[in-house]
Coordinates of C-alpha atoms (C1' of nucleotides) in Angstrom, one line a residue:
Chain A
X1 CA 90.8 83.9 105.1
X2 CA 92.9 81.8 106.8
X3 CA 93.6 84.6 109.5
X4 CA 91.4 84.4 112.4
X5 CA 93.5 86.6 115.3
X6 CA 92.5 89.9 114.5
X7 CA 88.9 89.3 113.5
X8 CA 88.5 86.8 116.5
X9 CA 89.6 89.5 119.1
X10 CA 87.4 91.9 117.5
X11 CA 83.9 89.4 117.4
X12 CA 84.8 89.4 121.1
X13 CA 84.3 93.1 121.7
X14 CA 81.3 93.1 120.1
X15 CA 82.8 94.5 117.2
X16 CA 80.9 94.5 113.7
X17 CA 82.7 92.1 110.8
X18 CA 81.7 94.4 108.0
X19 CA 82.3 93.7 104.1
X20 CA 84.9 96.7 104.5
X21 CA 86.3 95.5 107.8
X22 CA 86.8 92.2 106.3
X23 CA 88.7 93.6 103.1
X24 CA 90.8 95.8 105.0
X25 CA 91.6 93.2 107.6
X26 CA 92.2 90.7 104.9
X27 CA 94.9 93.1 103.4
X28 CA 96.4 94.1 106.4
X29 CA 97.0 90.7 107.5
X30 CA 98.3 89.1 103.9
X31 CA 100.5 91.9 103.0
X32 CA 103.9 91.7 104.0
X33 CA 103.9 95.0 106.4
X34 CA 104.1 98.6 105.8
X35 CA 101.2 99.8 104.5
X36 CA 99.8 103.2 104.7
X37 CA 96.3 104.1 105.0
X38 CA 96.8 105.6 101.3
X39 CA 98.0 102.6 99.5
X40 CA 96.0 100.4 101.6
X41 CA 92.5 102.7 100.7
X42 CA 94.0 101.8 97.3
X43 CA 94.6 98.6 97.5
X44 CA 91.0 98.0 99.2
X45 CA 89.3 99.7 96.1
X46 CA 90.4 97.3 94.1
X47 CA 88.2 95.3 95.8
X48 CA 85.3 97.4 96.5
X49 CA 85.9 100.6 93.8
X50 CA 82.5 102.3 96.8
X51 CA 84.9 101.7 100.1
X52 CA 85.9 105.2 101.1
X53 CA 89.3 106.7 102.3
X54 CA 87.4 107.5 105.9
X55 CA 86.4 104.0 106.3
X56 CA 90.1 103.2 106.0
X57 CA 91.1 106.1 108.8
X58 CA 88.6 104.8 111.1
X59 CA 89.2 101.5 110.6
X60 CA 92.9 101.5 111.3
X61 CA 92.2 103.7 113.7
X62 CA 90.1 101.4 115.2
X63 CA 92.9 99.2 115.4
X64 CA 95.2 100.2 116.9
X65 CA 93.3 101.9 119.9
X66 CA 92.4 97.9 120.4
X67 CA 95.9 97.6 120.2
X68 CA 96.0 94.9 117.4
X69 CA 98.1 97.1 115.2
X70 CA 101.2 99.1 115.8
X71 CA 101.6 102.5 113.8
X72 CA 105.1 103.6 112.7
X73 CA 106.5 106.5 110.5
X74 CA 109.7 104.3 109.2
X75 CA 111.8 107.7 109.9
X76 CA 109.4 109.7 107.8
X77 CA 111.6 108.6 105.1
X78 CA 108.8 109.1 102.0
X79 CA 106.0 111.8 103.5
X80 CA 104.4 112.2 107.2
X81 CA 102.3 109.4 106.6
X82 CA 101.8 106.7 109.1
X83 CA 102.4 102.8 108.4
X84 CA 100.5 99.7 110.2
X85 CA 101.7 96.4 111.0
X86 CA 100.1 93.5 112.8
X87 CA 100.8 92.6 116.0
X88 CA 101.5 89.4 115.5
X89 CA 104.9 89.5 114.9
X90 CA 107.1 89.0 117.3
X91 CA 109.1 92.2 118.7
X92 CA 111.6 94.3 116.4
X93 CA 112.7 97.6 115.0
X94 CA 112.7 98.6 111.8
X95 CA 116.0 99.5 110.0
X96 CA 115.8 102.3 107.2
X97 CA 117.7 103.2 104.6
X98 CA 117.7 106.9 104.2
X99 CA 119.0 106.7 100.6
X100 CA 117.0 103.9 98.8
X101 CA 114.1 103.5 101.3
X102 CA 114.5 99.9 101.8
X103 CA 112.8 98.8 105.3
X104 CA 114.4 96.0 107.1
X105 CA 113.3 94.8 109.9
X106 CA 115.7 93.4 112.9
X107 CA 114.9 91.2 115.7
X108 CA 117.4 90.9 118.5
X109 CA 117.7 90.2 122.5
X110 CA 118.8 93.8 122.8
X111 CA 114.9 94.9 122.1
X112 CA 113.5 92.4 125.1
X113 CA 116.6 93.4 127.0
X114 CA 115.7 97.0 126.6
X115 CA 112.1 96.2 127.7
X116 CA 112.7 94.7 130.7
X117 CA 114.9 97.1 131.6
X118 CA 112.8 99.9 131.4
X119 CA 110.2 97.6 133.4
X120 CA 112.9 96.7 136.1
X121 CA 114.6 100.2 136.1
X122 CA 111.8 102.5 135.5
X123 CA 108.9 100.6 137.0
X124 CA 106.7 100.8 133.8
X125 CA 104.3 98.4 132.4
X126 CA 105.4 98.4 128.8
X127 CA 102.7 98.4 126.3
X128 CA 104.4 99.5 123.2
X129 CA 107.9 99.5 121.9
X130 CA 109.0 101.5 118.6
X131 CA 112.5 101.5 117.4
X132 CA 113.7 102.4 114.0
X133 CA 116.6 103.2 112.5
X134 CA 118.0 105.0 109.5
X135 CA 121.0 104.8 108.2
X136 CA 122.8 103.7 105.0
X137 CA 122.6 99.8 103.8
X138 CA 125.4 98.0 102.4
X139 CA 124.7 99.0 98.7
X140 CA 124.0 102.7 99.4
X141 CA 127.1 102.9 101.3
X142 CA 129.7 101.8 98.2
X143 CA 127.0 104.2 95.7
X144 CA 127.7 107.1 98.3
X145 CA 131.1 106.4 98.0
X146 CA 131.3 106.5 94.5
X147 CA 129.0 109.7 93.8
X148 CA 131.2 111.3 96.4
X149 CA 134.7 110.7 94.1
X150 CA 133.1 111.9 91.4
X151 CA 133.4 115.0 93.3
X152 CA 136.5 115.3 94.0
X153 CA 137.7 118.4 93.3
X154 CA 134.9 120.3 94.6
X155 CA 134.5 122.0 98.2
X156 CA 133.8 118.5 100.6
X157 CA 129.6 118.1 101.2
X158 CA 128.8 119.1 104.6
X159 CA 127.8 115.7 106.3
X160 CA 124.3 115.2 105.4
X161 CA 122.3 113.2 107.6
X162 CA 119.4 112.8 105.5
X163 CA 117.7 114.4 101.9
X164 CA 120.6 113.5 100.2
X165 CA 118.9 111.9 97.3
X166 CA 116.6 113.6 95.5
X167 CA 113.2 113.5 97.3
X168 CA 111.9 110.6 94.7
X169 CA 107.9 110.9 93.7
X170 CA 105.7 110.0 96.5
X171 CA 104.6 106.6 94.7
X172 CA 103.8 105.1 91.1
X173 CA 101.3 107.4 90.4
X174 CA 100.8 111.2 91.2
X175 CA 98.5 110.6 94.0
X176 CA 95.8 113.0 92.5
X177 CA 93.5 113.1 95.4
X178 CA 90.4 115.2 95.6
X179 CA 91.3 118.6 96.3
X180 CA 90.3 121.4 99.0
X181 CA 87.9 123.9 97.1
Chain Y
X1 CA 124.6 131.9 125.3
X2 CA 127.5 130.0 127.1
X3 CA 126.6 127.0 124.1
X4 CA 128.5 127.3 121.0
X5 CA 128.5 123.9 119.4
X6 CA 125.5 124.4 117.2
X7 CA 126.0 127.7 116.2
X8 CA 129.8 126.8 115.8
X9 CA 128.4 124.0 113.2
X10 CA 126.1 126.1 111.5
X11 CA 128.9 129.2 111.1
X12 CA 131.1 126.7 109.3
X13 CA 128.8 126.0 107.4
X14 CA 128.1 129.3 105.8
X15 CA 125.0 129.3 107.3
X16 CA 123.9 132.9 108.6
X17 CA 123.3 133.8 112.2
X18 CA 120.2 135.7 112.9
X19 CA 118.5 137.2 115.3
X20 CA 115.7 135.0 114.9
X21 CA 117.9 131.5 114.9
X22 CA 119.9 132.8 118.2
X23 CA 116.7 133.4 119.7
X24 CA 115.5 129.4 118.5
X25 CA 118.8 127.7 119.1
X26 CA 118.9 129.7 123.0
X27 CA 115.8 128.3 123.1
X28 CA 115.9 124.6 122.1
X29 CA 119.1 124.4 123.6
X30 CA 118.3 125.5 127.3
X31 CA 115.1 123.6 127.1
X32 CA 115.1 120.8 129.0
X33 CA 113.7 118.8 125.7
X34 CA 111.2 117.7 123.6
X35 CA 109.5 121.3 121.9
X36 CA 107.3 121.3 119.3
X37 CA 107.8 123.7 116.5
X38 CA 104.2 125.3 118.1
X39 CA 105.7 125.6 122.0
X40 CA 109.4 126.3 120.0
X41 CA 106.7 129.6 118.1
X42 CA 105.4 130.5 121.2
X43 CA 108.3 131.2 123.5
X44 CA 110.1 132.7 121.0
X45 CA 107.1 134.8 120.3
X46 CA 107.9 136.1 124.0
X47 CA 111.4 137.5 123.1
X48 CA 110.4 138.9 119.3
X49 CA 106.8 139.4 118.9
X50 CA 107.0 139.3 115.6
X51 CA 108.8 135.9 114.8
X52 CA 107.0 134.3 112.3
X53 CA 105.8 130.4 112.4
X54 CA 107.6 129.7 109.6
X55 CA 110.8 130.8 110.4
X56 CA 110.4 128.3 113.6
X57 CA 109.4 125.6 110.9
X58 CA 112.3 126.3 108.4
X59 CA 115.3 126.7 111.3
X60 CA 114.0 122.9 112.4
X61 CA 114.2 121.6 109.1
X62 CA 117.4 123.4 108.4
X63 CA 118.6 121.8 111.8
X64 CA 117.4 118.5 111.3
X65 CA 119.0 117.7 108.1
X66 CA 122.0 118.7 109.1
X67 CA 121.7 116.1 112.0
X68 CA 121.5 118.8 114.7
X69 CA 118.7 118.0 116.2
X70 CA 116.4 114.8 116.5
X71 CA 112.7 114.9 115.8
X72 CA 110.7 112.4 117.6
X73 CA 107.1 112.1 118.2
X74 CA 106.4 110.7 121.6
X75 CA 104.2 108.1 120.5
X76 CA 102.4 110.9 119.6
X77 CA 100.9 110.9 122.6
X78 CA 99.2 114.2 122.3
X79 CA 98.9 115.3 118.9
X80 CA 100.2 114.5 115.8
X81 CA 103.2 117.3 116.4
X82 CA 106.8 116.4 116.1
X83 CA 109.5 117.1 118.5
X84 CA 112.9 118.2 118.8
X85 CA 115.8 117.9 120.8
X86 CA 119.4 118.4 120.0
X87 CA 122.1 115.9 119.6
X88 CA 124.1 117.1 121.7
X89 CA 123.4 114.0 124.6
X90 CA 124.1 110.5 124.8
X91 CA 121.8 108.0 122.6
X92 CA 118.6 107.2 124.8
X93 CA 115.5 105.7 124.7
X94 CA 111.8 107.9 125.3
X95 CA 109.3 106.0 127.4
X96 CA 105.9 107.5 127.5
X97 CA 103.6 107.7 130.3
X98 CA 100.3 106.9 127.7
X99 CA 98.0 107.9 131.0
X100 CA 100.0 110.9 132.1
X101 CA 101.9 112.0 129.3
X102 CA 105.4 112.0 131.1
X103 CA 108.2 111.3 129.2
X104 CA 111.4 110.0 130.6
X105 CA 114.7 108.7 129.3
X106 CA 116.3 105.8 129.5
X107 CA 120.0 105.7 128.9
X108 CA 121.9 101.9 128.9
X109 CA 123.8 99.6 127.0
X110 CA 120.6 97.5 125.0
X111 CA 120.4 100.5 122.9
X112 CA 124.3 101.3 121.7
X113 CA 124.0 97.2 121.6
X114 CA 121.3 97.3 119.3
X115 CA 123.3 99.5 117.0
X116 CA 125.9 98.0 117.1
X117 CA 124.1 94.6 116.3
X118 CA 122.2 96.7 113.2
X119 CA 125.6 97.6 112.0
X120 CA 127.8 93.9 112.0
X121 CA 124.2 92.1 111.4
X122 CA 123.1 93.9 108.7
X123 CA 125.8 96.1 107.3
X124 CA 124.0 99.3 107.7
X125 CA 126.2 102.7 108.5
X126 CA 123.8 103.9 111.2
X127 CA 122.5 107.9 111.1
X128 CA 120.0 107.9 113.5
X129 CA 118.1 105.5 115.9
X130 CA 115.0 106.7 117.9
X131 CA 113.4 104.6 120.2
X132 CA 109.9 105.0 122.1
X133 CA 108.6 103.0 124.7
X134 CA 104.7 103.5 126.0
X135 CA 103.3 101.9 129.0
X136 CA 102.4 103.3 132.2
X137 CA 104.3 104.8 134.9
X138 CA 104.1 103.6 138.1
X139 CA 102.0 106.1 139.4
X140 CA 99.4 105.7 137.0
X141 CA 99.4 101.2 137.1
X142 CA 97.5 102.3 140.5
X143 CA 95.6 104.7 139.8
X144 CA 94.4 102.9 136.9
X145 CA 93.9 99.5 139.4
X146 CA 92.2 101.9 141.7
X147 CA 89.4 103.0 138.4
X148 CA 89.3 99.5 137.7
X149 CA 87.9 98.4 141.3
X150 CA 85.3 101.5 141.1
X151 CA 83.8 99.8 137.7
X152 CA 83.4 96.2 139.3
X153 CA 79.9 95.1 138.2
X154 CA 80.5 96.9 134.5
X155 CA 81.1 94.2 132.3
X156 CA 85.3 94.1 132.0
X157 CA 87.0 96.6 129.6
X158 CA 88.8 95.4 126.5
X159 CA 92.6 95.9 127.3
X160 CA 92.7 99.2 125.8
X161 CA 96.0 100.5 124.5
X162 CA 96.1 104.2 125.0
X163 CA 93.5 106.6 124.7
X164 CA 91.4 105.6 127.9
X165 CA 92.6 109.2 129.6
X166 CA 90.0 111.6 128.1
X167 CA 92.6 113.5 126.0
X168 CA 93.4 116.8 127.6
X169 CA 93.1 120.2 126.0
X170 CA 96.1 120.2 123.9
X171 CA 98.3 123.1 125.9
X172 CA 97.3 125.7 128.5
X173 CA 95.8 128.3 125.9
X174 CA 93.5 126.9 123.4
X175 CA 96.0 127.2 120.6
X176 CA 94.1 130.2 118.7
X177 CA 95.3 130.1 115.4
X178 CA 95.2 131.5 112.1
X179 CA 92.2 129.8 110.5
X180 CA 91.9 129.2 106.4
X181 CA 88.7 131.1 105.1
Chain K
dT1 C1' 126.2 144.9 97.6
dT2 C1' 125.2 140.4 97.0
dT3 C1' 123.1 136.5 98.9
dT4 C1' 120.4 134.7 102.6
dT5 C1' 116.8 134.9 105.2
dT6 C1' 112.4 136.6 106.7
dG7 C1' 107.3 137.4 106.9
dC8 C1' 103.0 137.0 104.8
dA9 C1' 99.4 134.6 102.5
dA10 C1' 98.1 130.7 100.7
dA11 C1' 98.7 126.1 99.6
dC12 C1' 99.3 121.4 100.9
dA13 C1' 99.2 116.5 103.0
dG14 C1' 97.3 113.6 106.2
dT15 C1' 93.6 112.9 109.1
dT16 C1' 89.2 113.7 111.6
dT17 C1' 84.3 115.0 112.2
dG18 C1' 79.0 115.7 111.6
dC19 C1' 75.3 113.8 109.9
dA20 C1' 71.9 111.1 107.2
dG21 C1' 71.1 106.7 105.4
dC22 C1' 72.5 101.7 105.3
dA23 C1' 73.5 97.1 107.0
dC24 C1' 75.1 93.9 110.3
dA25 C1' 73.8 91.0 114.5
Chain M
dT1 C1' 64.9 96.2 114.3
dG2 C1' 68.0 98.8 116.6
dT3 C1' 72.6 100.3 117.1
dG4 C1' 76.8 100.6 115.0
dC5 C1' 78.9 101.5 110.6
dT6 C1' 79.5 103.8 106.1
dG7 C1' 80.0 107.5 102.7
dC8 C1' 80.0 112.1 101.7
dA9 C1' 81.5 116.8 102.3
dA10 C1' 83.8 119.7 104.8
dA11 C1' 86.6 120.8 108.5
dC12 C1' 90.9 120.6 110.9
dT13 C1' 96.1 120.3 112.3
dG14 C1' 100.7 120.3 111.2
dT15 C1' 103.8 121.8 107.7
dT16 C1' 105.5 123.7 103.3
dT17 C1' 106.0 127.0 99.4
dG18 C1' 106.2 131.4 96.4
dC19 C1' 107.4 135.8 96.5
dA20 C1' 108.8 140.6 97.7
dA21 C1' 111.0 143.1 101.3
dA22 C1' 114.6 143.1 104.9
dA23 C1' 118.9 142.0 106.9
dA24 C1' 123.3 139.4 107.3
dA25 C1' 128.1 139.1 105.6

DNA sequence: TTTTTTGCAAACAGTTTGCAGCACA
DNA sequence: TGTGCTGCAAACTGTTTGCAAAAAA
């Protein structure tokens, strides 16, 4: 528990430092980024099989009303699900690649440039900044490439922006989830 | 119907022109912006009473992935809903008023910059780049001063993110809608 | 006339809520 | 020891799907 940001601010609100808090905290902190509330609820049970999905909602929840995590949808590349990410970090926008799924992340003067600007020109008091970007990395690019020459011959593809892949299954399992009567 | 560009696209396409879509492109196209697929149902409810909610939610998906329109979500600011707007303009950022809800855009040269930067940097082929800024407006840095000095003697809030507005009733009408027995 | 597209009902995913009991400070 | 938090079940919003009937091309 070598993290003490996130937990600190919270003591100072007055905030409880439950078992589940703790677990939760602990994982959002040490993993890299990216987590949803599913796989983290997951990943939690591992670590207390009780701790419930709600627990997770409210906790993250929680969270980022406080303003100590940012939510993003990373292009709802994979599902409508939401991701979380400390704060922490310094400022950047997340890079997508709409074939393979792989998240980058880039950090840049043009994002603090594009904040102040919108300070300056606008006359906001920025609180939160959300970019991300899809696209096709390097690797994708040359596969696209080479899928598209093996059809040559038929009518050219319509320019797809997106869905070009087969939607691939939500995660490693099924996701069987308790199901609506 | 003096636009043509997106029903141009979608005739080449093979894709057919109904009644329906002429009534949803009019409609998204002499919008100002940012519809949801509900406020999209509704005012085309106005011109064909009998427009179904699907259709609304199938010609946005259609348009979306064929990169006609952008969906964005406003920091989702007041619901979890998705909006759309069409491609048609230059690349701009959304900043959020997180007190008021006013959305305004912010057109300059961070943002084609940034692209540009994602591009050489990391050798992506770049689709689509959505960017949302929250904060407050001007207007509302005072009024929220001015509800500060009217709580003097309360112990000092936490910096709260968003949510400190009460959240207003979603839309004008209560949104009546089909329930699930 | 063939192929898309629609409307309807029902399903679904993701998330939130009400409430009684539990546990942190 | 009280107030805040959890777990449970069930609700809810936003969106998607299967299928037969309707309408473009």
């Amino acid at each position: 528990m070598a993290q003490g940001s996130i937990q600190g601010s919270l003591k100072e609100r007055g905030v409880r430092l439950t078992r589940q808090r703790q677990i939760l905290l602990d994982l959002i902190d040490k993993s890299g980024s990216h987590l949803d509330a599913e796989r983290l609820f997951q990943l939690a049970q591992e670590q207390d099989p009780k701790i419930n999905r709600v627990t997770v909602y409210r906790t993250l929840k929680m969270l980022k009303t406080g303003g100590l995590v940012d939510e993003l949808d990373l292009m709802h590349h994979e599902g409508d699900q939401h991701y979380y990410e400390t704060r922490l970090k310094q400022e950047h926008a997340h890079v997508i690649c709409l074939r393979c799924g792989k998240v980058e992340e880039f950090f840049g003067e043009p994002l603090s440039r594009l904040r102040k600007q919108v300070e300056t020109h606008l006359g906001y008091q920025v609180l939160i900044a959300r970019t991300e970007i899809g696209g096709y990395c390097a690797h994708c690019q040359t596969l696209r490439a080479r899928e598209f020459d093996e059809l040559r011959g038929r009518p050219p593809e319509p320019p797809k922006t997106s869905e070009e892949t087969e939607r691939k299954p939500r995660a490693a399992a099924p996701k069987p989830r308790a199901r609506r009567a």
